[in-house]
Structures are given as structure tokens and as C-alpha cells.
PDB file of C-alpha atoms in Angstrom:
ATOM      1  CA  ARG A   1     168.209  84.772  96.022  1.00 50.00           C
ATOM      2  CA  PHE A   2     171.618  85.816  98.077  1.00 55.00           C
ATOM      3  CA  GLU A   3     172.774  89.252  97.667  1.00 59.00           C
ATOM      4  CA  GLY A   4     176.312  89.342  96.029  1.00 59.00           C
ATOM      5  CA  VAL A   5     176.018  86.004  94.461  1.00 61.00           C
ATOM      6  CA  ASP A   6     174.660  87.331  90.912  1.00 63.00           C
ATOM      7  CA  GLY A   7     175.008  90.897  91.550  1.00 67.00           C
ATOM      8  CA  LEU A   8     171.357  91.697  92.052  1.00 69.00           C
ATOM      9  CA  ALA A   9     169.764  92.839  95.378  1.00 71.00           C
ATOM     10  CA  ALA A  10     168.285  90.257  97.662  1.00 71.00           C
ATOM     11  CA  ILE A  11     164.425  89.666  97.139  1.00 71.00           C
ATOM     12  CA  ARG A  12     162.710  90.568 100.476  1.00 74.00           C
ATOM     13  CA  LEU A  13     159.486  88.798 101.016  1.00 73.00           C
ATOM     14  CA  LYS A  14     156.827  89.074 103.790  1.00 76.00           C
ATOM     15  CA  PRO A  15     156.358  85.694 105.432  1.00 71.00           C
ATOM     16  CA  ARG A  16     153.132  83.962 104.903  1.00 72.00           C
ATOM     17  CA  ILE A  17     150.975  83.493 107.682  1.00 74.00           C
ATOM     18  CA  ILE A  18     149.574  79.818 107.525  1.00 75.00           C
ATOM     19  CA  LYS A  19     146.479  79.058 109.310  1.00 77.00           C
ATOM     20  CA  ARG A  20     145.626  75.462 110.603  1.00 78.00           C
ATOM     21  CA  ASP A  21     143.390  74.562 107.509  1.00 79.00           C
ATOM     22  CA  THR A  22     145.401  76.643 104.836  1.00 81.00           C
ATOM     23  CA  ILE A  23     146.950  73.758 103.130  1.00 83.00           C
ATOM     24  CA  SER A  24     143.758  71.621 102.762  1.00 84.00           C
ATOM     25  CA  LYS A  25     142.133  74.696 101.228  1.00 84.00           C
ATOM     26  CA  LEU A  26     144.942  75.265  98.713  1.00 86.00           C
ATOM     27  CA  ASN A  27     144.999  71.455  98.002  1.00 88.00           C
ATOM     28  CA  PRO A  28     141.871  69.513  98.945  1.00 88.00           C
ATOM     29  CA  LYS A  29     143.673  66.156  98.549  1.00 90.00           C
ATOM     30  CA  VAL A  30     145.713  66.990 101.632  1.00 87.00           C
ATOM     31  CA  PRO A  31     144.044  65.442 104.777  1.00 89.00           C
ATOM     32  CA  LEU A  32     143.237  67.963 107.236  1.00 87.00           C
ATOM     33  CA  LYS A  33     145.256  66.244 109.789  1.00 89.00           C
ATOM     34  CA  LEU A  34     148.489  66.717 107.674  1.00 89.00           C
ATOM     35  CA  SER A  35     147.456  70.464 107.206  1.00 87.00           C
ATOM     36  CA  GLU A  36     147.461  70.678 111.057  1.00 86.00           C
ATOM     37  CA  ILE A  37     150.784  69.017 111.135  1.00 87.00           C
ATOM     38  CA  ILE A  38     152.222  71.328 108.776  1.00 85.00           C
ATOM     39  CA  TYR A  39     150.675  74.478 110.671  1.00 84.00           C
ATOM     40  CA  ASN A  40     152.407  73.099 113.817  1.00 83.00           C
ATOM     41  CA  MET A  41     155.723  72.716 112.152  1.00 83.00           C
ATOM     42  CA  THR A  42     155.615  76.406 110.715  1.00 82.00           C
ATOM     43  CA  HIS A  43     153.689  78.139 113.629  1.00 78.00           C
ATOM     44  CA  GLU A  44     154.865  81.734 113.908  1.00 78.00           C
ATOM     45  CA  ASN A  45     155.341  81.117 117.770  1.00 80.00           C
ATOM     46  CA  GLN A  46     158.373  78.960 118.158  1.00 80.00           C
ATOM     47  CA  LYS A  47     157.026  77.792 121.524  1.00 83.00           C
ATOM     48  CA  GLN A  48     153.924  76.401 119.844  1.00 80.00           C
ATOM     49  CA  ARG A  49     155.947  74.402 117.414  1.00 81.00           C
ATOM     50  CA  ALA A  50     156.777  70.593 117.806  1.00 79.00           C
ATOM     51  CA  SER A  51     159.590  70.444 120.048  1.00 82.00           C
ATOM     52  CA  VAL A  52     161.060  67.011 118.969  1.00 85.00           C
ATOM     53  CA  PHE A  53     161.097  65.135 115.933  1.00 86.00           C
ATOM     54  CA  SER A  54     159.189  62.191 117.502  1.00 89.00           C
ATOM     55  CA  GLU A  55     156.311  64.302 118.192  1.00 86.00           C
ATOM     56  CA  LEU A  56     155.970  64.707 114.371  1.00 86.00           C
ATOM     57  CA  LEU A  57     156.592  61.281 113.601  1.00 90.00           C
ATOM     58  CA  VAL A  58     153.828  60.217 116.089  1.00 90.00           C
ATOM     59  CA  ALA A  59     151.455  62.444 114.428  1.00 88.00           C
ATOM     60  CA  LEU A  60     152.391  61.562 110.887  1.00 90.00           C
ATOM     61  CA  LYS A  61     151.681  57.901 111.654  1.00 92.00           C
ATOM     62  CA  GLU A  62     147.979  58.979 112.502  1.00 89.00           C
ATOM     63  CA  VAL A  63     147.719  60.592 109.012  1.00 85.00           C
TER      64      VAL A  63
END
């Protein structure tokens, strides 16, 4: 929610830390490899995230 749009204060949420296998634990139907790709896309440290989209495409083709 954006402050000022509806007259209410913005909601401040603490970012959720995603671990390598978090997604697969939440939904066992999600392959572990896909869970790792999501982890790499949302990694807390920007330097450890995928730097170019082609890296993600290559990884997704392996799922």
C-alpha cells in the first residue's frame, strides 16, 4: 500500500529471508532446482544474484 493514496499509513514489512530449499519445503511439487533458481534471483546479497537474464534461461531449461 502506498502512503497517501488511500489516506492510510504504508505497511512496513520485514523482508523474508529465503533459503535455498524454502520454496520446495512450502510446496513439495516445486522441483528443488527451481527452488534454487528462485533463491538465486532473490538472494539478499546482490552480487550473488544472477547478473544477466541468459543465466536464468539456461538454468530454467534444466528444470
